[in-house]
Short mmCIF file of C-alpha atoms and ligand atoms in Angstrom, two decimals:
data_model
loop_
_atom_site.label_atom_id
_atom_site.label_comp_id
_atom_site.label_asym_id
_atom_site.label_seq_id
_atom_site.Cartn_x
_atom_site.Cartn_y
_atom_site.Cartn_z
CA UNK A 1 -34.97 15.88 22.25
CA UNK A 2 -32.56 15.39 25.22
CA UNK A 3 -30.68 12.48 26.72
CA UNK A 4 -33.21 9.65 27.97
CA UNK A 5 -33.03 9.38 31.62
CA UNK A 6 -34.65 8.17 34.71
CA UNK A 7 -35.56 10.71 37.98
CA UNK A 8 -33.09 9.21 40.39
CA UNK A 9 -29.98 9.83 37.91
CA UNK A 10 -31.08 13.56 37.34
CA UNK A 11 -28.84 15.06 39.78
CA UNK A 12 -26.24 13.65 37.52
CA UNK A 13 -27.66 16.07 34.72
CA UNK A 14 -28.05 19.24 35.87
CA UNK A 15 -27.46 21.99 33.04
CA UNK A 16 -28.40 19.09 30.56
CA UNK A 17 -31.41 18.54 28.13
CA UNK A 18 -33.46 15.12 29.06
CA UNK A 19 -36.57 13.10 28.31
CA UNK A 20 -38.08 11.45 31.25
CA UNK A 21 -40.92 8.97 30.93
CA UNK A 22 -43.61 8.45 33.42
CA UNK A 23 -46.78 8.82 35.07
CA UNK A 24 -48.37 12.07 36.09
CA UNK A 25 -48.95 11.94 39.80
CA UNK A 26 -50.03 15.78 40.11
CA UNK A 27 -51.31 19.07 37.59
CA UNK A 28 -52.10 22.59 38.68
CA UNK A 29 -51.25 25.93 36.57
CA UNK A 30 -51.08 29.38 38.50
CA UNK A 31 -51.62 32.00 35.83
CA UNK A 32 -49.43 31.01 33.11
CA UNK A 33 -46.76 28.30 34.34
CA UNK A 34 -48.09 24.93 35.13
CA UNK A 35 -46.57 22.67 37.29
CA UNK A 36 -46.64 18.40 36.93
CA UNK A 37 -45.39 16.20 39.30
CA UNK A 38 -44.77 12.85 37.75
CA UNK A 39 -43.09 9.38 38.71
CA UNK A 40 -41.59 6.90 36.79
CA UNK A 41 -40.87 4.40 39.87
CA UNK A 42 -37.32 5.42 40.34
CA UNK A 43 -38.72 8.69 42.27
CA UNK A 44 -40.72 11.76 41.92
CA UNK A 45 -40.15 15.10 40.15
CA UNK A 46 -41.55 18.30 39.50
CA UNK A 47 -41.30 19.71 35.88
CA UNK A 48 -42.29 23.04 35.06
CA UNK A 49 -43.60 24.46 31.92
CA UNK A 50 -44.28 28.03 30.21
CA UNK A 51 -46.69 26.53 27.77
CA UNK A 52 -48.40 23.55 26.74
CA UNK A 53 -49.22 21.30 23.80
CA UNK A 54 -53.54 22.28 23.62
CA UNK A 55 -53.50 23.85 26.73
CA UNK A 56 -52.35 20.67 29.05
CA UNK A 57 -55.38 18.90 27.63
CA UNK A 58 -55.43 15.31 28.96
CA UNK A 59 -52.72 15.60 31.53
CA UNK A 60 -55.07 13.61 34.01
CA UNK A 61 -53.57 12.03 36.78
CA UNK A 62 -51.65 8.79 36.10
CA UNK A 63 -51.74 9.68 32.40
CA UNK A 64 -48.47 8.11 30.67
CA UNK A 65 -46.23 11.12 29.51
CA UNK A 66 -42.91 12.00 28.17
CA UNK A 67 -41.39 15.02 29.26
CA UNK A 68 -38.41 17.06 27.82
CA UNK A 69 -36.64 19.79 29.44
CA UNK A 70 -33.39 20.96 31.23
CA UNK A 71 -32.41 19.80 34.38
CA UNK A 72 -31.62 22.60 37.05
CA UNK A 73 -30.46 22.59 40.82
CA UNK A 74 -33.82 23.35 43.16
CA UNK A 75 -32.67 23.55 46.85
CA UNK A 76 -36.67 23.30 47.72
CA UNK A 77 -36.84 19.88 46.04
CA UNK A 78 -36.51 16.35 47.90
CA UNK A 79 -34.13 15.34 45.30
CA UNK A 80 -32.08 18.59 44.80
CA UNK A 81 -33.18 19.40 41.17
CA UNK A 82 -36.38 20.10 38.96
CA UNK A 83 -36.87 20.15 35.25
CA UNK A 84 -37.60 23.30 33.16
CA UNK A 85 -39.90 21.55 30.79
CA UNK A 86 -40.18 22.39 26.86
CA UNK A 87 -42.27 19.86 26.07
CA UNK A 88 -44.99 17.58 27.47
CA UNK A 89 -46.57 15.04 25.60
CA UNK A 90 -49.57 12.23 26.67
CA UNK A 91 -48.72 8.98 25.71
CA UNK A 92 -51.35 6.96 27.29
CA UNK A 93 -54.35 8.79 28.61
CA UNK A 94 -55.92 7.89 31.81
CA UNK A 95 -59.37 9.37 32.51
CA UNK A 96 -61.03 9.59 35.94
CA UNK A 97 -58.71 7.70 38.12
CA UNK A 98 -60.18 5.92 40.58
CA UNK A 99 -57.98 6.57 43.64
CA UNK A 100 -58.14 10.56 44.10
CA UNK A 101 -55.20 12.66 46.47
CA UNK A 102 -58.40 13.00 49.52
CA UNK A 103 -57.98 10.31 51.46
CA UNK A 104 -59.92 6.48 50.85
CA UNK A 105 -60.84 3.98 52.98
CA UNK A 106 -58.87 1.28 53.27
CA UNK A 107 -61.23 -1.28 51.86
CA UNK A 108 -61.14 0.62 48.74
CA UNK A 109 -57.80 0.91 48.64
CA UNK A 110 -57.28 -2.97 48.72
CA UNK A 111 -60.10 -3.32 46.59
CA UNK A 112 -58.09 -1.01 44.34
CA UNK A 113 -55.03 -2.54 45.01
CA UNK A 114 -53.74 -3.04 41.22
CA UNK A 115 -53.90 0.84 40.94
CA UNK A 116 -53.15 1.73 44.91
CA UNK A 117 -49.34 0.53 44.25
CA UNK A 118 -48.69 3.38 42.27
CA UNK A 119 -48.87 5.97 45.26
CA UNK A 120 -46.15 7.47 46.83
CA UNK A 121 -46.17 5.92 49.69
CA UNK A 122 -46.62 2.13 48.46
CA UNK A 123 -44.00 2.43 45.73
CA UNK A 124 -41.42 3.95 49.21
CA UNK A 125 -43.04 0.35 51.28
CA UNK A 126 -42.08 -1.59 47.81
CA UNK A 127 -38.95 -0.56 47.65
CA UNK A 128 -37.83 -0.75 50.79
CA UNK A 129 -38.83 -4.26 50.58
CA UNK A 130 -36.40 -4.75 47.67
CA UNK A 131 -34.12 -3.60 49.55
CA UNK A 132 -34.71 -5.93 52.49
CA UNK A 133 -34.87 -9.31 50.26
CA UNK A 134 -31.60 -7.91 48.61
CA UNK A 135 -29.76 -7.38 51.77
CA UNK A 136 -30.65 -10.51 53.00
CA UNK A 137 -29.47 -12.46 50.36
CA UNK A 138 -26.55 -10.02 50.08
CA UNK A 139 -25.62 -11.29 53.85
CA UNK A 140 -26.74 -14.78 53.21
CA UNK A 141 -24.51 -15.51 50.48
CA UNK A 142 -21.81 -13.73 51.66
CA UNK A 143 -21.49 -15.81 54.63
CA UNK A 144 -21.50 -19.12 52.59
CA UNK A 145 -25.10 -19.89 52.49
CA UNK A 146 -26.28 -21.95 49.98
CA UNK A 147 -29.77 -20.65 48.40
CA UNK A 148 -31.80 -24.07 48.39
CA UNK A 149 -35.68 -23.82 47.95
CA UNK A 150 -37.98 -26.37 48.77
CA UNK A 151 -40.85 -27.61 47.65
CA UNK A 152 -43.95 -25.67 48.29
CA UNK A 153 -46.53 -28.42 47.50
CA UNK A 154 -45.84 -30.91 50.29
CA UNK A 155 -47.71 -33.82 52.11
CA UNK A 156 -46.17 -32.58 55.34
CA UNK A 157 -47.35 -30.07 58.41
CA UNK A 158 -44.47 -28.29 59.60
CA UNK A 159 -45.88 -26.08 62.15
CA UNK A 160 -48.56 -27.73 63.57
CA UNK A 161 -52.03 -28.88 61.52
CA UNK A 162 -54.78 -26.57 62.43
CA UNK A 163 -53.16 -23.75 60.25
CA UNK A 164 -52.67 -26.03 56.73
CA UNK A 165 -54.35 -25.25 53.19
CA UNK A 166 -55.24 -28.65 52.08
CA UNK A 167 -54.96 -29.05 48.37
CA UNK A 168 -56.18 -32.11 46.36
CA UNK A 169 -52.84 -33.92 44.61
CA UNK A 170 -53.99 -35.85 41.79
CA UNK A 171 -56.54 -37.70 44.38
CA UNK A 172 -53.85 -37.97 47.32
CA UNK A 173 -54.16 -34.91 49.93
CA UNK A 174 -51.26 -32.34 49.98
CA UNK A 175 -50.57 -28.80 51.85
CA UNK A 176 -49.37 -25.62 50.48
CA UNK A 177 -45.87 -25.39 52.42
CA UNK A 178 -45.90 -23.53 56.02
CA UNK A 179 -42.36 -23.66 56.18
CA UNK A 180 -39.70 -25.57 54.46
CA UNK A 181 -37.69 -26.12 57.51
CA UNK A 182 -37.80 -30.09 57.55
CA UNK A 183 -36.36 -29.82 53.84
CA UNK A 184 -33.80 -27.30 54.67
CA UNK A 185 -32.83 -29.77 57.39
CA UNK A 186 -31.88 -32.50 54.64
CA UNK A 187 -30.14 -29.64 52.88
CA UNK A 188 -28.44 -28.49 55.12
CA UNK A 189 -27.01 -32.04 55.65
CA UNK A 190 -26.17 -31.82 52.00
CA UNK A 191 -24.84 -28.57 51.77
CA UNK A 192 -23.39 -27.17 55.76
CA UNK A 193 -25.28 -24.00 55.58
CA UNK A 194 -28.45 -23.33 53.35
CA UNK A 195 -31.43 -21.14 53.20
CA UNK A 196 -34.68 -20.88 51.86
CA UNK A 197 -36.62 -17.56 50.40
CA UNK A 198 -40.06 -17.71 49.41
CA UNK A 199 -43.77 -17.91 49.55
CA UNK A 200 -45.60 -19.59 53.01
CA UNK A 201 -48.70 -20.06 53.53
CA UNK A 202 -51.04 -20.58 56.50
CA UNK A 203 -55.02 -20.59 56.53
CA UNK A 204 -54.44 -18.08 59.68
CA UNK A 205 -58.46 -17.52 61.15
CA UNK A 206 -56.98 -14.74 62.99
CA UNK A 207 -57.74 -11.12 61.92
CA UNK A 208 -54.80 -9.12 62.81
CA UNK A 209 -52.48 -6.53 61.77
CA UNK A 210 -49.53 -9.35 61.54
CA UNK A 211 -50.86 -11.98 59.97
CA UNK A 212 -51.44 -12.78 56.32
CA UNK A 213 -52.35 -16.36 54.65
CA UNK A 214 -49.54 -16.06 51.87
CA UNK A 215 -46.21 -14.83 53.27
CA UNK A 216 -42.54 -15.26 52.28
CA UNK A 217 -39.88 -16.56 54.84
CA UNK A 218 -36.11 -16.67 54.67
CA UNK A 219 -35.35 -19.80 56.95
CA UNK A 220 -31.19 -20.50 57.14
CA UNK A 221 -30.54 -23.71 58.28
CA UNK A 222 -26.96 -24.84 59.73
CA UNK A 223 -25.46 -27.91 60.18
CA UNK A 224 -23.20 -28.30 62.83
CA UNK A 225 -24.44 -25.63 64.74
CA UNK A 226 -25.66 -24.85 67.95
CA UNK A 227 -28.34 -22.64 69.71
CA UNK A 228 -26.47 -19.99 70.70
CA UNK A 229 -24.16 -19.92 67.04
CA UNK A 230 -27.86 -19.61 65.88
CA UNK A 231 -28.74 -16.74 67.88
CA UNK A 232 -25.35 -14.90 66.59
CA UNK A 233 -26.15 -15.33 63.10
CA UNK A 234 -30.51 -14.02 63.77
CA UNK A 235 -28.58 -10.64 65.24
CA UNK A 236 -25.93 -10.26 62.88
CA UNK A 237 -28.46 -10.96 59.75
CA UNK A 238 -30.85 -8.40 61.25
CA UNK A 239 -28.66 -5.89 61.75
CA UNK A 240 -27.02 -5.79 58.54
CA UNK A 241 -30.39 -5.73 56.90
CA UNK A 242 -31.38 -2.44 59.13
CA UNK A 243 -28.29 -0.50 57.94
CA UNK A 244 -28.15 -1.14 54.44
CA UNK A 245 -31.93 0.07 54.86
CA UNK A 246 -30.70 3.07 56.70
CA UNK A 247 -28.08 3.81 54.60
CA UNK A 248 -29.51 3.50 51.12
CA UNK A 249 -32.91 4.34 51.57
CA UNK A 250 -33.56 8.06 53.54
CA UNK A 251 -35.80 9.50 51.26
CA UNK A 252 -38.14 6.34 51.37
CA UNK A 253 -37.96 6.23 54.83
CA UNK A 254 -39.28 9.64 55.05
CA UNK A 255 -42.06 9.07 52.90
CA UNK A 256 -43.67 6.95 54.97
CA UNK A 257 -42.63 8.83 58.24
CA UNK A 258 -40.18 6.90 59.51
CA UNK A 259 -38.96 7.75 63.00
CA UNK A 260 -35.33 6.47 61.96
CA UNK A 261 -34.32 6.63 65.79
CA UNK A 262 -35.71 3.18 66.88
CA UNK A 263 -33.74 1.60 63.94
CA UNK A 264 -30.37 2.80 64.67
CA UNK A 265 -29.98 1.21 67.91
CA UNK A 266 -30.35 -1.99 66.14
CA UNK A 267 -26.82 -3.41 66.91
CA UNK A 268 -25.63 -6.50 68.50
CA UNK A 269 -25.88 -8.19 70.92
CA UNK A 270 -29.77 -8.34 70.96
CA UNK A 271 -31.28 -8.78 74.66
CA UNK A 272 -32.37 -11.72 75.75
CA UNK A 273 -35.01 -13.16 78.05
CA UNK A 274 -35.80 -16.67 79.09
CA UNK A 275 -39.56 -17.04 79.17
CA UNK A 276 -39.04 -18.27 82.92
CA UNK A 277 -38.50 -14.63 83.36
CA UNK A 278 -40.62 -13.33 80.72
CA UNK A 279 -43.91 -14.48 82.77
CA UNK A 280 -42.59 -12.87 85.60
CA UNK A 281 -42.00 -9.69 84.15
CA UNK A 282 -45.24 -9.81 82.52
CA UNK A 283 -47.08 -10.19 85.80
CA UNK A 284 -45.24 -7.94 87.92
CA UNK A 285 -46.28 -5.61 85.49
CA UNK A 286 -49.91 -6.57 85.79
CA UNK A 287 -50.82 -9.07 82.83
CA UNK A 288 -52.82 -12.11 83.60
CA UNK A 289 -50.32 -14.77 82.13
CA UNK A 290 -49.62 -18.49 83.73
CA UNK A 291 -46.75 -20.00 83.19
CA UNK A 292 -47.01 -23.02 80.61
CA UNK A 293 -49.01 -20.30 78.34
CA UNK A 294 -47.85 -18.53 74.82
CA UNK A 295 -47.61 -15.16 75.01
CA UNK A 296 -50.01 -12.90 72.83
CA UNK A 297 -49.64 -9.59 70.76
CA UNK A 298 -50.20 -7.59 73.81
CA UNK A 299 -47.70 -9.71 76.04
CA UNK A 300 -44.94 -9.62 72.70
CA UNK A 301 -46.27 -5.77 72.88
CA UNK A 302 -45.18 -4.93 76.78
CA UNK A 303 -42.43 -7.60 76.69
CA UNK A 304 -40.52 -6.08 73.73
CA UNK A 305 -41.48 -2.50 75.22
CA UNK A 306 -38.66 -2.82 78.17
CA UNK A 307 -35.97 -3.65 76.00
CA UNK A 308 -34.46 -0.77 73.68
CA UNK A 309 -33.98 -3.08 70.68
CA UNK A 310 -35.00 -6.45 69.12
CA UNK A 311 -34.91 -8.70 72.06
CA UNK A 312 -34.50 -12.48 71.98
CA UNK A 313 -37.06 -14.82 74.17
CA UNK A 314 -35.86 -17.94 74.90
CA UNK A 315 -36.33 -21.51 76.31
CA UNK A 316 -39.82 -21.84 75.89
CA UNK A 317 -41.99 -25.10 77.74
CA UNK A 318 -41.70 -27.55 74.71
CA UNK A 319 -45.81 -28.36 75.43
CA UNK A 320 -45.95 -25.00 73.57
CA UNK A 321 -43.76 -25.56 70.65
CA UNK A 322 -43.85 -27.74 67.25
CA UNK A 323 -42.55 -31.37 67.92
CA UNK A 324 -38.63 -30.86 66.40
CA UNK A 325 -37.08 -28.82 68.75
CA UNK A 326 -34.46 -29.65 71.15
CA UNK A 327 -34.72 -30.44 74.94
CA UNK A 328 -32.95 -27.76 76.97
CA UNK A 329 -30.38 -30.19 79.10
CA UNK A 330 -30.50 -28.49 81.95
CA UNK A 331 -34.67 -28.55 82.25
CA UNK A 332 -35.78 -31.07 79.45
CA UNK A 333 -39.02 -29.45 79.62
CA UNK A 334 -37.98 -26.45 78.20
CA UNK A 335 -36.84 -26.61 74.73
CA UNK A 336 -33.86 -24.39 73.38
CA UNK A 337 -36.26 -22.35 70.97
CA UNK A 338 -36.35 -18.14 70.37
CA UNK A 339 -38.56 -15.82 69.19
CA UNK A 340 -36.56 -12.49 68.30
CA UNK A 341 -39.46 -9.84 69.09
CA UNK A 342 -39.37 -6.23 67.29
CA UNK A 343 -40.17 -2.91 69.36
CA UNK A 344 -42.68 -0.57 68.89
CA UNK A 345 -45.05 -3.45 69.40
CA UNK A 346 -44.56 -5.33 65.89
CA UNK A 347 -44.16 -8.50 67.72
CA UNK A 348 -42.30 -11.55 66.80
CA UNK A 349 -40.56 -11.71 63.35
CA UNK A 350 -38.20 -14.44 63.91
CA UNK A 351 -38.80 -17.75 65.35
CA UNK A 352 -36.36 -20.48 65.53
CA UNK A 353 -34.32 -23.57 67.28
CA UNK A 354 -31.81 -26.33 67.55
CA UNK A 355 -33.36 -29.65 66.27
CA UNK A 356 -33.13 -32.61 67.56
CA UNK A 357 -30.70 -34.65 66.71
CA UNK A 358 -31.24 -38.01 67.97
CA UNK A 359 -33.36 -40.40 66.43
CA UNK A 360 -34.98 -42.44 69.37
CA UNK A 361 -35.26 -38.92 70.56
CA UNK A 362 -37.13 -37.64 67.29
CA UNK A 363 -39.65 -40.36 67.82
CA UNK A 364 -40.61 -40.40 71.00
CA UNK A 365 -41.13 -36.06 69.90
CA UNK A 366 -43.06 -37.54 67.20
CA UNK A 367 -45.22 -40.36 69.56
CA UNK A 368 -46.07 -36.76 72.28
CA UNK A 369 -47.24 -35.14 69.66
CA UNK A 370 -49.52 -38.35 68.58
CA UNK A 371 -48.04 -37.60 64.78
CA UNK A 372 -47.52 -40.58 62.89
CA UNK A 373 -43.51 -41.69 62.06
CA UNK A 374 -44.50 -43.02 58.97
CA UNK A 375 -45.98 -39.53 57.81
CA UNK A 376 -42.12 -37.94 58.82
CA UNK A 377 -40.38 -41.12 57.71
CA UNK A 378 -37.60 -39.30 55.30
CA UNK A 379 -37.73 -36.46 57.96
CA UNK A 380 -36.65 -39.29 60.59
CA UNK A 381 -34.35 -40.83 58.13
CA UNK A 382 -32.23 -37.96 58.56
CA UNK A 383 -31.42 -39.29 62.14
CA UNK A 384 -30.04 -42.79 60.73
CA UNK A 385 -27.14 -41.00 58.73
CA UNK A 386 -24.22 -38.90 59.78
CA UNK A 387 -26.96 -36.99 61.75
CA UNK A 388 -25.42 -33.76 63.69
CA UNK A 389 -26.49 -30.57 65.91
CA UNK A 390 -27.84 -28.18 62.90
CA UNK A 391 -30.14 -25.11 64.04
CA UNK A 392 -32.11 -22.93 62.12
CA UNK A 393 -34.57 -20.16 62.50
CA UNK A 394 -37.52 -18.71 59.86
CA UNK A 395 -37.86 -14.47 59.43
CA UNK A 396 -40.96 -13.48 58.07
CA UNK A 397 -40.41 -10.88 55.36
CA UNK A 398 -43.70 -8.47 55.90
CA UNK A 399 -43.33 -8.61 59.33
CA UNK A 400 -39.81 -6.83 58.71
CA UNK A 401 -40.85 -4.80 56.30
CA UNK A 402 -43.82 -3.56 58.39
CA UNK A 403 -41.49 -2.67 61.76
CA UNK A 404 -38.75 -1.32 58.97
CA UNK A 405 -40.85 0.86 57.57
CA UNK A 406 -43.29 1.51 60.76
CA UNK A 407 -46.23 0.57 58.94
CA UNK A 408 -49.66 -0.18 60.80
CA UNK A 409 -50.23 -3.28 58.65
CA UNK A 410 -48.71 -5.86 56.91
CA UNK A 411 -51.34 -5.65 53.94
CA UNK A 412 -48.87 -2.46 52.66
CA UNK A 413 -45.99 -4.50 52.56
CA UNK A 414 -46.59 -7.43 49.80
CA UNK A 415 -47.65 -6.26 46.62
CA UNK A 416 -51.06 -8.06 46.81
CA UNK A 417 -52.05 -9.14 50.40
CA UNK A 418 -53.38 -12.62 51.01
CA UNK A 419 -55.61 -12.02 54.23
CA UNK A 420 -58.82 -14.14 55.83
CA UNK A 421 -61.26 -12.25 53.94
CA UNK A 422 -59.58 -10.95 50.41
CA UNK A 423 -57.54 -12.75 47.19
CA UNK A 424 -58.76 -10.08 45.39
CA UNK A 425 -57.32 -8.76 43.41
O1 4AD B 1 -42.41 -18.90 64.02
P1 4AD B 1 -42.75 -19.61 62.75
O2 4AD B 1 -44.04 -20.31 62.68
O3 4AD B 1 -41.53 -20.59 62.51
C1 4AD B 1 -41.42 -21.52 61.52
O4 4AD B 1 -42.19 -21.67 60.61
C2 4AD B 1 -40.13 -22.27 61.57
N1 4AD B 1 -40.33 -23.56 60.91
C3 4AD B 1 -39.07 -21.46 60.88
C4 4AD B 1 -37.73 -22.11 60.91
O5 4AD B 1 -37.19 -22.33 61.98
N2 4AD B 1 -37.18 -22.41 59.76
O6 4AD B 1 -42.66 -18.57 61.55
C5 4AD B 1 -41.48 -17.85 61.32
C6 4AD B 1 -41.78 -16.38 61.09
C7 4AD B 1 -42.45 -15.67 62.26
O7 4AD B 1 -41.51 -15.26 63.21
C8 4AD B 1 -43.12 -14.51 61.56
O8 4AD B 1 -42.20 -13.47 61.32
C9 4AD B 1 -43.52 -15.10 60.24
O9 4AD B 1 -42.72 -16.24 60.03
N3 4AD B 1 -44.94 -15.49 60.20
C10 4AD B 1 -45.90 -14.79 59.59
N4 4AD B 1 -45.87 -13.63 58.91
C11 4AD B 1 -47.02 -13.16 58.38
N5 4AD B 1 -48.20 -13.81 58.50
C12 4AD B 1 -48.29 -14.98 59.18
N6 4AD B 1 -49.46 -15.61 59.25
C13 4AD B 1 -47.10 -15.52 59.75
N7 4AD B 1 -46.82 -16.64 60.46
C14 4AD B 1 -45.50 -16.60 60.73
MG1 MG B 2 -43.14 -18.55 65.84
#
């Protein structure tokens, strides 16, 4: 027997007897030492053994096993150490595995999805999302946010209507939430600075490598606070998240290939554009773009690529933005909105704004926009009482992850995607 343990406190061990328990990842024997690479989700190790219980019978990959051994120092080892095993034992066999080491294609991999986040590469992309929701929240509450959640069943469109999952409330319609920024508003009114971390959704038609139906968004909203305060806190937020990533996290940035170099120049002040000047850029450099139009993935794509870190577009034409945000007082017909975008082409994963403050100035949003007061009426009730500047802004977590981690898709970074075609499984 030896001291139970887990892989990422071996190095703590060396010298010592321990029993690890985990999965087997990988088996081969060269003459007569065999070699197992297993996992027990706090990293990966290689044990070696002189002999076997019946040969290594049933040591098939992702078999359950329990391995005891010494520790020792291995320079050739990612984590510094390996095991000299004594004993290996199945605990839970596992025969033919669907997902082999060759390579799968990716519908099979999604397909297989329950099994898929065992690899080596999806458990890295899991936790470095951990890390990312607890750095968030780490900066969040440090700062004096409030965590406040909203409702997620709500008879309110927050974002505009042609994106809403429509569910049937005890015969009277209601949405799945697309953001909880009109509740964080109240709460924010309630509490000076709030945010809100969780699930999203939007019946997104579009087929992309950024968009997903079911989502999670941290959206910080604070009263008494302007635009530009706004801005401050979307860089300093960001930031912090990137180093703690950087700093506690090497070896899972390596696994999936991480080219770290991108994420260290992540320090504030962020860029920033005005999309007067965004248009311009975009067709000086050849793209067919008028102004009054949003930009699209390739525009994000080229925009971001002349900046050498997260850059910050700003004061967009209201016409192109949801009804609540607030008139730009120099040019009213610009509101003061931003969209932080990522490099390396991952596009925007930040959007936010000042509201509007002013009642009369709410509903005459609210009359453009040929939405119904009566729908927003505790939304516009906000305006009648002790109603201030407040500003907030939404971060969606797999688009972080993804740039973070430099992932192709966002499927890899929520456990089980929620995409057009697949809730399976
Ligand atoms: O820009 P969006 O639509 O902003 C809002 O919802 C605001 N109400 C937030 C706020 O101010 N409180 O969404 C915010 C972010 C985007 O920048 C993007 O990162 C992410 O949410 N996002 C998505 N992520 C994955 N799949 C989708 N379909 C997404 N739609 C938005
Ligand atoms: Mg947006």
């Amino acid at each position: 027997m030896g001291l139970a343990t887990s892989i990422q406190d071996l190095p703590q061990h060396v010298g010592q007897a321990v029993e690890l328990k985990g999965w087997l990842t990988h088996f081969r024997s060269s003459g007569k030492i065999h070699f197992i690479i297993m996992r027990d989700g706090t990293g990966e190790i290689q044990a070696v053994a002189r002999a076997l219980r019946g040969g290594g019978e049933g040591l098939e990959q992702e078999c359950a096993i329990a391995v005891t051994g010494t520790v020792r120092q291995d320079v050739r080892s990612p984590s510094g150490v390996e095991i000299d095993a004594t004993d290996v034992r199945v605990l839970a066999p596992s025969p033919d595995f669907p997902i082999q080491p060759k390579s799968h294609g990716v519908d099979f991999l999604m397909e297989h999805r329950h099994l898929w986040v065992r690899s080596t590469r999806q458990t890295a992309i899991l936790r470095l999302r951990a890390r990312i929701i607890r750095s968030i929240r780490e900066f969040l509450d440090h700062h004096g946010f409030v965590v406040a959640d909203p409702p997620i069943l709500t008879p309110l469109a927050a974002e505009g209507t042609t994106t809403l999952f429509g569910i049937d409330y005890f015969g009277e319609p209601a949405f799945l939430s697309q953001s909880g920024q009109l509740y964080m508003e109240a709460l924010a009114m309630a509490l000076g600075r709030v945010y809100s971390f969780g699930p999203t959704f939007r019946a997104e038609k579009s087929k992309t490598r950024r968009h997903l139906t079911e989502f999670w968004m941290v959206e910080p909203e604070m009263a008494f606070c302007d635009f530009e305060e706004s801005l401050h806190w979307q860089e300093t937020l960001l930031s912090y998240v990137v180093k703690q990533v950087l700093t506690h996290h090497v070896e899972d940035l390596t696994r999936v290939e991480r080219d770290v170099t991108a994420l260290e120049r992540v320090i504030p002040p962020f860029p920033r554009i005005t999309y007067d000047a965004a248009i311009e850029r975009l067709n000086d450099a050849g793209y067919d773009i008028a102004w009054g139009e949003d930009l699209g993935a390739p525009h994000e794509t080229a925009l971001a690529a002349m900046f050498d870190r997260p850059v910050f577009l700003t004061h967009f034409p209201g016409a192109i933005k949801p009804f609540y945000m607030q008139p730009d007082p120099k040019q009213p017909d610009l509101v003061l909105a931003a969209d932080l975008l990522a490099p390396e082409g991952y596009g925007e994963i930040m959007g936010g704004s000042q509201r509007i403050h002013d009642l009369d100035l709410l509903l005459a949003r609210l009359n453009a926009y040929n939405m119904d007061p009566k729908d927003y009426a505790w939304y516009v009730d906000l305006r009648r009482y002790g109603s201030v500047p407040h500003s907030g802004f939404g971060m969606g977590l797999e688009r972080l992850v993804a740039w973070i981690g430099g992932l192709e898709h966002v499927r890899e970074t929520i456990p089980f995607a929620r995409t057009l075609n697949r809730v399976w499984p």
